[in-house]
C-alpha cells in the first residue's frame, strides 16, 4: 500500500514514474526504485532523464518531494526539476491515502 511511504501529508502531486515526460520534451529513462506504482517504477532524486535540447543530454533529477521518500531518497513528483532545468510531468494526477 502506497500510504506507508508518506511522511506527513494525505494528498500530494503525482509521482513521477519511468517513461513520464519533461517540460523540455524529454523522458524519464531511469527509475531505480522498486516502489512500483500502477505497474511502473517510481523515479527518485538522482535517477536520470533524457533531454532532447542540444547540450542537455542525459541528466539527473535534482528535486523530490519533501513528504515522501523511499530507502532514504526523495521520490520525484510533478513539477520537480532536473539538472538541465526542465520540470517533470507526472502521468498520474495525484496520490493520496486514507
PDB file of N, CA and C in Angstrom:
ATOM      1  N   UNK A   1       0.838  -1.190   0.000  1.00  0.00           N
ATOM      2  CA  UNK A   1       0.000   0.000   0.000  1.00  0.00           C
ATOM      3  C   UNK A   1       0.877   1.246   0.000  1.00  0.00           C
ATOM      4  N   UNK A   2       0.578   2.184  -0.845  1.00  0.00           N
ATOM      5  CA  UNK A   2       1.394   3.382  -1.010  1.00  0.00           C
ATOM      6  C   UNK A   2       1.437   4.273   0.220  1.00  0.00           C
ATOM      7  N   UNK A   3       0.432   4.217   1.064  1.00  0.00           N
ATOM      8  CA  UNK A   3       0.375   5.114   2.217  1.00  0.00           C
ATOM      9  C   UNK A   3       1.554   4.936   3.164  1.00  0.00           C
ATOM     10  N   UNK A   4       2.212   3.800   3.181  1.00  0.00           N
ATOM     11  CA  UNK A   4       3.338   3.600   4.086  1.00  0.00           C
ATOM     12  C   UNK A   4       4.543   4.456   3.716  1.00  0.00           C
ATOM     13  N   UNK A   5       4.571   5.063   2.533  1.00  0.00           N
ATOM     14  CA  UNK A   5       5.687   5.892   2.108  1.00  0.00           C
ATOM     15  C   UNK A   5       5.502   7.359   2.455  1.00  0.00           C
ATOM     16  N   UNK A   6       4.318   7.749   2.887  1.00  0.00           N
ATOM     17  CA  UNK A   6       4.039   9.150   3.193  1.00  0.00           C
ATOM     18  C   UNK A   6       4.657   9.557   4.510  1.00  0.00           C
ATOM     19  N   UNK A   7       5.218  10.777   4.560  1.00  0.00           N
ATOM     20  CA  UNK A   7       5.796  11.308   5.785  1.00  0.00           C
ATOM     21  C   UNK A   7       4.777  12.100   6.582  1.00  0.00           C
ATOM     22  N   UNK A   8       4.046  13.052   5.937  1.00  0.00           N
ATOM     23  CA  UNK A   8       3.209  13.978   6.694  1.00  0.00           C
ATOM     24  C   UNK A   8       1.882  14.336   6.044  1.00  0.00           C
ATOM     25  N   UNK A   9       1.631  13.989   4.831  1.00  0.00           N
ATOM     26  CA  UNK A   9       0.524  14.555   4.083  1.00  0.00           C
ATOM     27  C   UNK A   9      -0.386  13.461   3.538  1.00  0.00           C
ATOM     28  N   UNK A  10      -1.646  13.785   3.320  1.00  0.00           N
ATOM     29  CA  UNK A  10      -2.598  12.805   2.809  1.00  0.00           C
ATOM     30  C   UNK A  10      -2.775  12.859   1.295  1.00  0.00           C
ATOM     31  N   UNK A  11      -2.632  14.028   0.678  1.00  0.00           N
ATOM     32  CA  UNK A  11      -2.753  14.146  -0.773  1.00  0.00           C
ATOM     33  C   UNK A  11      -1.589  14.967  -1.285  1.00  0.00           C
ATOM     34  N   UNK A  12      -1.027  14.560  -2.404  1.00  0.00           N
ATOM     35  CA  UNK A  12       0.115  15.283  -2.954  1.00  0.00           C
ATOM     36  C   UNK A  12       0.145  15.179  -4.469  1.00  0.00           C
ATOM     37  N   UNK A  13       1.103  15.867  -5.059  1.00  0.00           N
ATOM     38  CA  UNK A  13       1.272  15.838  -6.511  1.00  0.00           C
ATOM     39  C   UNK A  13       1.560  14.416  -6.974  1.00  0.00           C
ATOM     40  N   UNK A  14       1.294  14.181  -8.260  1.00  0.00           N
ATOM     41  CA  UNK A  14       1.511  12.862  -8.834  1.00  0.00           C
ATOM     42  C   UNK A  14       2.965  12.443  -8.818  1.00  0.00           C
ATOM     43  N   UNK A  15       3.194  11.181  -8.552  1.00  0.00           N
ATOM     44  CA  UNK A  15       4.540  10.613  -8.538  1.00  0.00           C
ATOM     45  C   UNK A  15       5.048  10.485  -9.968  1.00  0.00           C
ATOM     46  N   UNK A  16       6.341  10.729 -10.152  1.00  0.00           N
ATOM     47  CA  UNK A  16       6.992  10.546 -11.446  1.00  0.00           C
ATOM     48  C   UNK A  16       7.398   9.081 -11.565  1.00  0.00           C
ATOM     49  N   UNK A  17       7.092   8.512 -12.737  1.00  0.00           N
ATOM     50  CA  UNK A  17       7.413   7.113 -12.993  1.00  0.00           C
ATOM     51  C   UNK A  17       8.226   6.989 -14.268  1.00  0.00           C
ATOM     52  N   UNK A  18       8.852   5.851 -14.450  1.00  0.00           N
ATOM     53  CA  UNK A  18       9.611   5.557 -15.653  1.00  0.00           C
ATOM     54  C   UNK A  18       8.755   5.860 -16.881  1.00  0.00           C
ATOM     55  N   UNK A  19       9.296   6.627 -17.831  1.00  0.00           N
ATOM     56  CA  UNK A  19       8.579   6.961 -19.056  1.00  0.00           C
ATOM     57  C   UNK A  19       7.816   8.266 -19.012  1.00  0.00           C
ATOM     58  N   UNK A  20       7.690   8.893 -17.824  1.00  0.00           N
ATOM     59  CA  UNK A  20       7.000  10.189 -17.740  1.00  0.00           C
ATOM     60  C   UNK A  20       7.802  11.264 -18.474  1.00  0.00           C
ATOM     61  N   UNK A  21       7.137  12.341 -18.825  1.00  0.00           N
ATOM     62  CA  UNK A  21       7.705  13.404 -19.661  1.00  0.00           C
ATOM     63  C   UNK A  21       8.318  14.535 -18.849  1.00  0.00           C
ATOM     64  N   UNK A  22       9.033  15.417 -19.585  1.00  0.00           N
ATOM     65  CA  UNK A  22       9.573  16.647 -19.001  1.00  0.00           C
ATOM     66  C   UNK A  22       9.096  17.836 -19.831  1.00  0.00           C
ATOM     67  N   UNK A  23       9.242  19.024 -19.278  1.00  0.00           N
ATOM     68  CA  UNK A  23       8.812  20.233 -19.985  1.00  0.00           C
ATOM     69  C   UNK A  23       9.709  20.573 -21.166  1.00  0.00           C
ATOM     70  N   UNK A  24      10.863  19.940 -21.285  1.00  0.00           N
ATOM     71  CA  UNK A  24      11.734  20.147 -22.449  1.00  0.00           C
ATOM     72  C   UNK A  24      11.465  19.117 -23.544  1.00  0.00           C
ATOM     73  N   UNK A  25      10.472  18.256 -23.344  1.00  0.00           N
ATOM     74  CA  UNK A  25      10.156  17.223 -24.327  1.00  0.00           C
ATOM     75  C   UNK A  25      10.920  15.934 -24.114  1.00  0.00           C
ATOM     76  N   UNK A  26      11.580  15.818 -22.985  1.00  0.00           N
ATOM     77  CA  UNK A  26      12.343  14.617 -22.667  1.00  0.00           C
ATOM     78  C   UNK A  26      11.497  13.583 -21.948  1.00  0.00           C
ATOM     79  N   UNK A  27      12.199  12.567 -21.440  1.00  0.00           N
ATOM     80  CA  UNK A  27      11.515  11.457 -20.795  1.00  0.00           C
ATOM     81  C   UNK A  27      12.379  10.910 -19.656  1.00  0.00           C
ATOM     82  N   UNK A  28      11.724  10.376 -18.637  1.00  0.00           N
ATOM     83  CA  UNK A  28      12.424   9.705 -17.544  1.00  0.00           C
ATOM     84  C   UNK A  28      12.908   8.352 -18.068  1.00  0.00           C
ATOM     85  N   UNK A  29      14.243   8.137 -18.043  1.00  0.00           N
ATOM     86  CA  UNK A  29      14.820   6.917 -18.604  1.00  0.00           C
ATOM     87  C   UNK A  29      15.340   5.961 -17.537  1.00  0.00           C
ATOM     88  N   UNK A  30      15.360   6.412 -16.282  1.00  0.00           N
ATOM     89  CA  UNK A  30      15.788   5.544 -15.192  1.00  0.00           C
ATOM     90  C   UNK A  30      14.886   5.774 -13.987  1.00  0.00           C
ATOM     91  N   UNK A  31      14.434   4.689 -13.408  1.00  0.00           N
ATOM     92  CA  UNK A  31      13.670   4.750 -12.163  1.00  0.00           C
ATOM     93  C   UNK A  31      14.181   3.605 -11.306  1.00  0.00           C
ATOM     94  N   UNK A  32      15.125   3.902 -10.439  1.00  0.00           N
ATOM     95  CA  UNK A  32      15.832   2.859  -9.697  1.00  0.00           C
ATOM     96  C   UNK A  32      15.042   2.277  -8.545  1.00  0.00           C
ATOM     97  N   UNK A  33      13.893   2.831  -8.301  1.00  0.00           N
ATOM     98  CA  UNK A  33      13.076   2.399  -7.173  1.00  0.00           C
ATOM     99  C   UNK A  33      12.404   1.063  -7.450  1.00  0.00           C
ATOM    100  N   UNK A  34      12.303   0.247  -6.409  1.00  0.00           N
ATOM    101  CA  UNK A  34      11.460  -0.942  -6.541  1.00  0.00           C
ATOM    102  C   UNK A  34      10.085  -0.672  -5.938  1.00  0.00           C
ATOM    103  N   UNK A  35       9.781   0.618  -5.799  1.00  0.00           N
ATOM    104  CA  UNK A  35       8.439   1.076  -5.433  1.00  0.00           C
ATOM    105  C   UNK A  35       7.666   1.207  -6.748  1.00  0.00           C
ATOM    106  N   UNK A  36       6.744   0.291  -6.998  1.00  0.00           N
ATOM    107  CA  UNK A  36       6.027   0.242  -8.271  1.00  0.00           C
ATOM    108  C   UNK A  36       4.634   0.838  -8.083  1.00  0.00           C
ATOM    109  N   UNK A  37       4.298   1.802  -8.949  1.00  0.00           N
ATOM    110  CA  UNK A  37       3.007   2.483  -8.910  1.00  0.00           C
ATOM    111  C   UNK A  37       2.273   2.179 -10.211  1.00  0.00           C
ATOM    112  N   UNK A  38       1.167   1.467 -10.111  1.00  0.00           N
ATOM    113  CA  UNK A  38       0.376   1.074 -11.279  1.00  0.00           C
ATOM    114  C   UNK A  38       1.254   0.481 -12.380  1.00  0.00           C
ATOM    115  N   UNK A  39       2.118  -0.448 -11.993  1.00  0.00           N
ATOM    116  CA  UNK A  39       2.913  -1.209 -12.947  1.00  0.00           C
ATOM    117  C   UNK A  39       4.214  -0.584 -13.405  1.00  0.00           C
ATOM    118  N   UNK A  40       4.546   0.613 -12.939  1.00  0.00           N
ATOM    119  CA  UNK A  40       5.792   1.271 -13.347  1.00  0.00           C
ATOM    120  C   UNK A  40       6.582   1.702 -12.115  1.00  0.00           C
ATOM    121  N   UNK A  41       7.923   1.593 -12.182  1.00  0.00           N
ATOM    122  CA  UNK A  41       8.726   2.020 -11.042  1.00  0.00           C
ATOM    123  C   UNK A  41       8.721   3.539 -10.875  1.00  0.00           C
ATOM    124  N   UNK A  42       8.732   3.972  -9.618  1.00  0.00           N
ATOM    125  CA  UNK A  42       8.782   5.399  -9.294  1.00  0.00           C
ATOM    126  C   UNK A  42      10.211   5.912  -9.452  1.00  0.00           C
ATOM    127  N   UNK A  43      10.340   7.170  -9.899  1.00  0.00           N
ATOM    128  CA  UNK A  43      11.646   7.814 -10.035  1.00  0.00           C
ATOM    129  C   UNK A  43      12.005   8.528  -8.733  1.00  0.00           C
ATOM    130  N   UNK A  44      13.289   8.497  -8.409  1.00  0.00           N
ATOM    131  CA  UNK A  44      13.807   9.115  -7.196  1.00  0.00           C
ATOM    132  C   UNK A  44      14.838  10.179  -7.555  1.00  0.00           C
ATOM    133  N   UNK A  45      15.157  11.055  -6.602  1.00  0.00           N
ATOM    134  CA  UNK A  45      16.226  12.025  -6.819  1.00  0.00           C
ATOM    135  C   UNK A  45      17.494  11.250  -7.189  1.00  0.00           C
ATOM    136  N   UNK A  46      18.159  11.698  -8.255  1.00  0.00           N
ATOM    137  CA  UNK A  46      19.352  11.033  -8.758  1.00  0.00           C
ATOM    138  C   UNK A  46      19.100  10.153  -9.962  1.00  0.00           C
ATOM    139  N   UNK A  47      17.848   9.730 -10.174  1.00  0.00           N
ATOM    140  CA  UNK A  47      17.525   8.969 -11.378  1.00  0.00           C
ATOM    141  C   UNK A  47      17.636   9.885 -12.595  1.00  0.00           C
ATOM    142  N   UNK A  48      17.675   9.296 -13.778  1.00  0.00           N
ATOM    143  CA  UNK A  48      18.014  10.043 -14.985  1.00  0.00           C
ATOM    144  C   UNK A  48      16.837  10.333 -15.902  1.00  0.00           C
ATOM    145  N   UNK A  49      16.949  11.487 -16.583  1.00  0.00           N
ATOM    146  CA  UNK A  49      16.046  11.853 -17.669  1.00  0.00           C
ATOM    147  C   UNK A  49      16.884  12.097 -18.909  1.00  0.00           C
ATOM    148  N   UNK A  50      16.277  11.920 -20.056  1.00  0.00           N
ATOM    149  CA  UNK A  50      16.916  12.234 -21.324  1.00  0.00           C
ATOM    150  C   UNK A  50      16.258  13.492 -21.869  1.00  0.00           C
ATOM    151  N   UNK A  51      17.070  14.515 -22.166  1.00  0.00           N
ATOM    152  CA  UNK A  51      16.549  15.792 -22.661  1.00  0.00           C
ATOM    153  C   UNK A  51      16.983  15.995 -24.109  1.00  0.00           C
ATOM    154  N   UNK A  52      16.040  16.323 -25.011  1.00  0.00           N
ATOM    155  CA  UNK A  52      16.372  16.487 -26.424  1.00  0.00           C
ATOM    156  C   UNK A  52      17.030  17.827 -26.772  1.00  0.00           C
ATOM    157  N   UNK A  53      17.082  18.760 -25.837  1.00  0.00           N
ATOM    158  CA  UNK A  53      17.694  20.060 -26.126  1.00  0.00           C
ATOM    159  C   UNK A  53      19.201  19.876 -26.282  1.00  0.00           C
ATOM    160  N   UNK A  54      19.775  20.390 -27.379  1.00  0.00           N
ATOM    161  CA  UNK A  54      21.213  20.240 -27.606  1.00  0.00           C
ATOM    162  C   UNK A  54      22.032  20.706 -26.399  1.00  0.00           C
ATOM    163  N   UNK A  55      22.967  19.853 -25.998  1.00  0.00           N
ATOM    164  CA  UNK A  55      23.823  20.156 -24.865  1.00  0.00           C
ATOM    165  C   UNK A  55      23.295  19.677 -23.527  1.00  0.00           C
ATOM    166  N   UNK A  56      22.032  19.295 -23.474  1.00  0.00           N
ATOM    167  CA  UNK A  56      21.467  18.845 -22.203  1.00  0.00           C
ATOM    168  C   UNK A  56      21.673  17.348 -21.991  1.00  0.00           C
ATOM    169  N   UNK A  57      21.338  16.548 -22.969  1.00  0.00           N
ATOM    170  CA  UNK A  57      21.561  15.106 -22.887  1.00  0.00           C
ATOM    171  C   UNK A  57      20.875  14.428 -21.717  1.00  0.00           C
ATOM    172  N   UNK A  58      21.563  13.443 -21.152  1.00  0.00           N
ATOM    173  CA  UNK A  58      21.044  12.692 -20.014  1.00  0.00           C
ATOM    174  C   UNK A  58      21.526  13.355 -18.733  1.00  0.00           C
ATOM    175  N   UNK A  59      20.601  13.635 -17.830  1.00  0.00           N
ATOM    176  CA  UNK A  59      20.963  14.317 -16.592  1.00  0.00           C
ATOM    177  C   UNK A  59      20.050  13.872 -15.456  1.00  0.00           C
ATOM    178  N   UNK A  60      20.466  14.121 -14.204  1.00  0.00           N
ATOM    179  CA  UNK A  60      19.710  13.598 -13.064  1.00  0.00           C
ATOM    180  C   UNK A  60      18.552  14.474 -12.608  1.00  0.00           C
ATOM    181  N   UNK A  61      17.620  13.835 -11.959  1.00  0.00           N
ATOM    182  CA  UNK A  61      16.558  14.532 -11.228  1.00  0.00           C
ATOM    183  C   UNK A  61      17.204  15.096  -9.964  1.00  0.00           C
ATOM    184  N   UNK A  62      16.990  16.394  -9.703  1.00  0.00           N
ATOM    185  CA  UNK A  62      17.657  17.033  -8.560  1.00  0.00           C
ATOM    186  C   UNK A  62      16.701  17.463  -7.452  1.00  0.00           C
ATOM    187  N   UNK A  63      15.395  17.342  -7.681  1.00  0.00           N
ATOM    188  CA  UNK A  63      14.413  17.697  -6.656  1.00  0.00           C
ATOM    189  C   UNK A  63      13.457  16.535  -6.426  1.00  0.00           C
ATOM    190  N   UNK A  64      12.977  16.446  -5.199  1.00  0.00           N
ATOM    191  CA  UNK A  64      11.993  15.431  -4.865  1.00  0.00           C
ATOM    192  C   UNK A  64      11.012  15.958  -3.840  1.00  0.00           C
ATOM    193  N   UNK A  65      10.054  15.151  -3.513  1.00  0.00           N
ATOM    194  CA  UNK A  65       9.024  15.522  -2.545  1.00  0.00           C
ATOM    195  C   UNK A  65       9.610  15.656  -1.146  1.00  0.00           C
ATOM    196  N   UNK A  66       9.182  16.687  -0.448  1.00  0.00           N
ATOM    197  CA  UNK A  66       9.575  16.812   0.960  1.00  0.00           C
ATOM    198  C   UNK A  66       8.735  15.902   1.850  1.00  0.00           C
ATOM    199  N   UNK A  67       7.702  15.301   1.283  1.00  0.00           N
ATOM    200  CA  UNK A  67       6.772  14.482   2.052  1.00  0.00           C
ATOM    201  C   UNK A  67       6.926  12.981   1.852  1.00  0.00           C
ATOM    202  N   UNK A  68       7.685  12.559   0.842  1.00  0.00           N
ATOM    203  CA  UNK A  68       7.764  11.141   0.552  1.00  0.00           C
ATOM    204  C   UNK A  68       9.181  10.760   0.154  1.00  0.00           C
ATOM    205  N   UNK A  69       9.681   9.704   0.768  1.00  0.00           N
ATOM    206  CA  UNK A  69      10.989   9.176   0.394  1.00  0.00           C
ATOM    207  C   UNK A  69      10.902   7.656   0.349  1.00  0.00           C
ATOM    208  N   UNK A  70      11.884   7.067  -0.298  1.00  0.00           N
ATOM    209  CA  UNK A  70      11.946   5.620  -0.412  1.00  0.00           C
ATOM    210  C   UNK A  70      13.399   5.214  -0.255  1.00  0.00           C
ATOM    211  N   UNK A  71      13.690   4.409   0.749  1.00  0.00           N
ATOM    212  CA  UNK A  71      15.051   3.951   1.034  1.00  0.00           C
ATOM    213  C   UNK A  71      16.033   5.120   1.125  1.00  0.00           C
ATOM    214  N   UNK A  72      15.606   6.191   1.785  1.00  0.00           N
ATOM    215  CA  UNK A  72      16.478   7.328   2.035  1.00  0.00           C
ATOM    216  C   UNK A  72      16.597   8.340   0.911  1.00  0.00           C
ATOM    217  N   UNK A  73      15.876   8.142  -0.186  1.00  0.00           N
ATOM    218  CA  UNK A  73      15.921   9.089  -1.309  1.00  0.00           C
ATOM    219  C   UNK A  73      14.525   9.660  -1.523  1.00  0.00           C
ATOM    220  N   UNK A  74      14.462  10.979  -1.782  1.00  0.00           N
ATOM    221  CA  UNK A  74      13.164  11.612  -2.026  1.00  0.00           C
ATOM    222  C   UNK A  74      12.567  11.122  -3.338  1.00  0.00           C
ATOM    223  N   UNK A  75      11.268  10.921  -3.331  1.00  0.00           N
ATOM    224  CA  UNK A  75      10.525  10.497  -4.517  1.00  0.00           C
ATOM    225  C   UNK A  75      10.248  11.725  -5.379  1.00  0.00           C
ATOM    226  N   UNK A  76      10.487  11.619  -6.685  1.00  0.00           N
ATOM    227  CA  UNK A  76      10.209  12.717  -7.615  1.00  0.00           C
ATOM    228  C   UNK A  76       8.707  12.818  -7.846  1.00  0.00           C
ATOM    229  N   UNK A  77       8.204  14.062  -7.838  1.00  0.00           N
ATOM    230  CA  UNK A  77       6.783  14.310  -8.090  1.00  0.00           C
ATOM    231  C   UNK A  77       6.638  15.397  -9.149  1.00  0.00           C
ATOM    232  N   UNK A  78       5.420  15.555  -9.629  1.00  0.00           N
ATOM    233  CA  UNK A  78       5.108  16.536 -10.664  1.00  0.00           C
ATOM    234  C   UNK A  78       5.687  17.907 -10.318  1.00  0.00           C
ATOM    235  N   UNK A  79       6.406  18.503 -11.274  1.00  0.00           N
ATOM    236  CA  UNK A  79       6.961  19.837 -11.090  1.00  0.00           C
ATOM    237  C   UNK A  79       8.382  19.881 -10.580  1.00  0.00           C
ATOM    238  N   UNK A  80       8.908  18.762 -10.092  1.00  0.00           N
ATOM    239  CA  UNK A  80      10.291  18.745  -9.621  1.00  0.00           C
ATOM    240  C   UNK A  80      11.237  18.973 -10.798  1.00  0.00           C
ATOM    241  N   UNK A  81      12.425  19.478 -10.502  1.00  0.00           N
ATOM    242  CA  UNK A  81      13.398  19.869 -11.535  1.00  0.00           C
ATOM    243  C   UNK A  81      14.465  18.803 -11.759  1.00  0.00           C
ATOM    244  N   UNK A  82      15.083  18.913 -12.940  1.00  0.00           N
ATOM    245  CA  UNK A  82      16.250  18.106 -13.278  1.00  0.00           C
ATOM    246  C   UNK A  82      17.445  19.045 -13.410  1.00  0.00           C
ATOM    247  N   UNK A  83      18.631  18.476 -13.579  1.00  0.00           N
ATOM    248  CA  UNK A  83      19.852  19.280 -13.657  1.00  0.00           C
ATOM    249  C   UNK A  83      19.872  20.216 -14.864  1.00  0.00           C
ATOM    250  N   UNK A  84      19.135  19.915 -15.923  1.00  0.00           N
ATOM    251  CA  UNK A  84      19.119  20.798 -17.096  1.00  0.00           C
ATOM    252  C   UNK A  84      18.083  21.909 -16.966  1.00  0.00           C
ATOM    253  N   UNK A  85      17.300  21.889 -15.890  1.00  0.00           N
ATOM    254  CA  UNK A  85      16.335  22.954 -15.643  1.00  0.00           C
ATOM    255  C   UNK A  85      14.905  22.653 -16.028  1.00  0.00           C
ATOM    256  N   UNK A  86      14.659  21.509 -16.648  1.00  0.00           N
ATOM    257  CA  UNK A  86      13.269  21.193 -17.004  1.00  0.00           C
ATOM    258  C   UNK A  86      12.514  20.705 -15.774  1.00  0.00           C
ATOM    259  N   UNK A  87      11.193  20.718 -15.880  1.00  0.00           N
ATOM    260  CA  UNK A  87      10.332  20.204 -14.815  1.00  0.00           C
ATOM    261  C   UNK A  87       9.751  18.864 -15.251  1.00  0.00           C
ATOM    262  N   UNK A  88       9.530  18.004 -14.290  1.00  0.00           N
ATOM    263  CA  UNK A  88       8.945  16.693 -14.548  1.00  0.00           C
ATOM    264  C   UNK A  88       7.428  16.794 -14.622  1.00  0.00           C
ATOM    265  N   UNK A  89       6.831  15.986 -15.499  1.00  0.00           N
ATOM    266  CA  UNK A  89       5.383  15.973 -15.689  1.00  0.00           C
ATOM    267  C   UNK A  89       4.873  14.570 -15.374  1.00  0.00           C
ATOM    268  N   UNK A  90       4.065  14.462 -14.344  1.00  0.00           N
ATOM    269  CA  UNK A  90       3.557  13.157 -13.936  1.00  0.00           C
ATOM    270  C   UNK A  90       2.406  12.709 -14.828  1.00  0.00           C
ATOM    271  N   UNK A  91       2.394  11.420 -15.133  1.00  0.00           N
ATOM    272  CA  UNK A  91       1.263  10.836 -15.856  1.00  0.00           C
ATOM    273  C   UNK A  91       0.146  10.432 -14.886  1.00  0.00           C
ATOM    274  N   UNK A  92       0.371  10.682 -13.604  1.00  0.00           N
ATOM    275  CA  UNK A  92      -0.633  10.425 -12.562  1.00  0.00           C
ATOM    276  C   UNK A  92      -1.011  11.768 -11.950  1.00  0.00           C
ATOM    277  N   UNK A  93      -2.283  12.101 -11.872  1.00  0.00           N
ATOM    278  CA  UNK A  93      -2.661  13.434 -11.391  1.00  0.00           C
ATOM    279  C   UNK A  93      -2.315  13.700  -9.934  1.00  0.00           C
ATOM    280  N   UNK A  94      -2.654  12.809  -9.031  1.00  0.00           N
ATOM    281  CA  UNK A  94      -2.350  12.973  -7.604  1.00  0.00           C
ATOM    282  C   UNK A  94      -2.202  11.609  -6.967  1.00  0.00           C
ATOM    283  N   UNK A  95      -1.658  11.614  -5.772  1.00  0.00           N
ATOM    284  CA  UNK A  95      -1.532  10.396  -4.986  1.00  0.00           C
ATOM    285  C   UNK A  95      -2.092  10.714  -3.621  1.00  0.00           C
ATOM    286  N   UNK A  96      -2.788   9.770  -3.018  1.00  0.00           N
ATOM    287  CA  UNK A  96      -3.329  10.039  -1.691  1.00  0.00           C
ATOM    288  C   UNK A  96      -3.488   8.782  -0.883  1.00  0.00           C
ATOM    289  N   UNK A  97      -3.768   8.977   0.375  1.00  0.00           N
ATOM    290  CA  UNK A  97      -4.007   7.852   1.270  1.00  0.00           C
ATOM    291  C   UNK A  97      -5.192   8.168   2.161  1.00  0.00           C
ATOM    292  N   UNK A  98      -5.764   7.152   2.727  1.00  0.00           N
ATOM    293  CA  UNK A  98      -6.900   7.335   3.634  1.00  0.00           C
ATOM    294  C   UNK A  98      -6.446   7.353   5.069  1.00  0.00           C
TER     295      UNK A  98
END
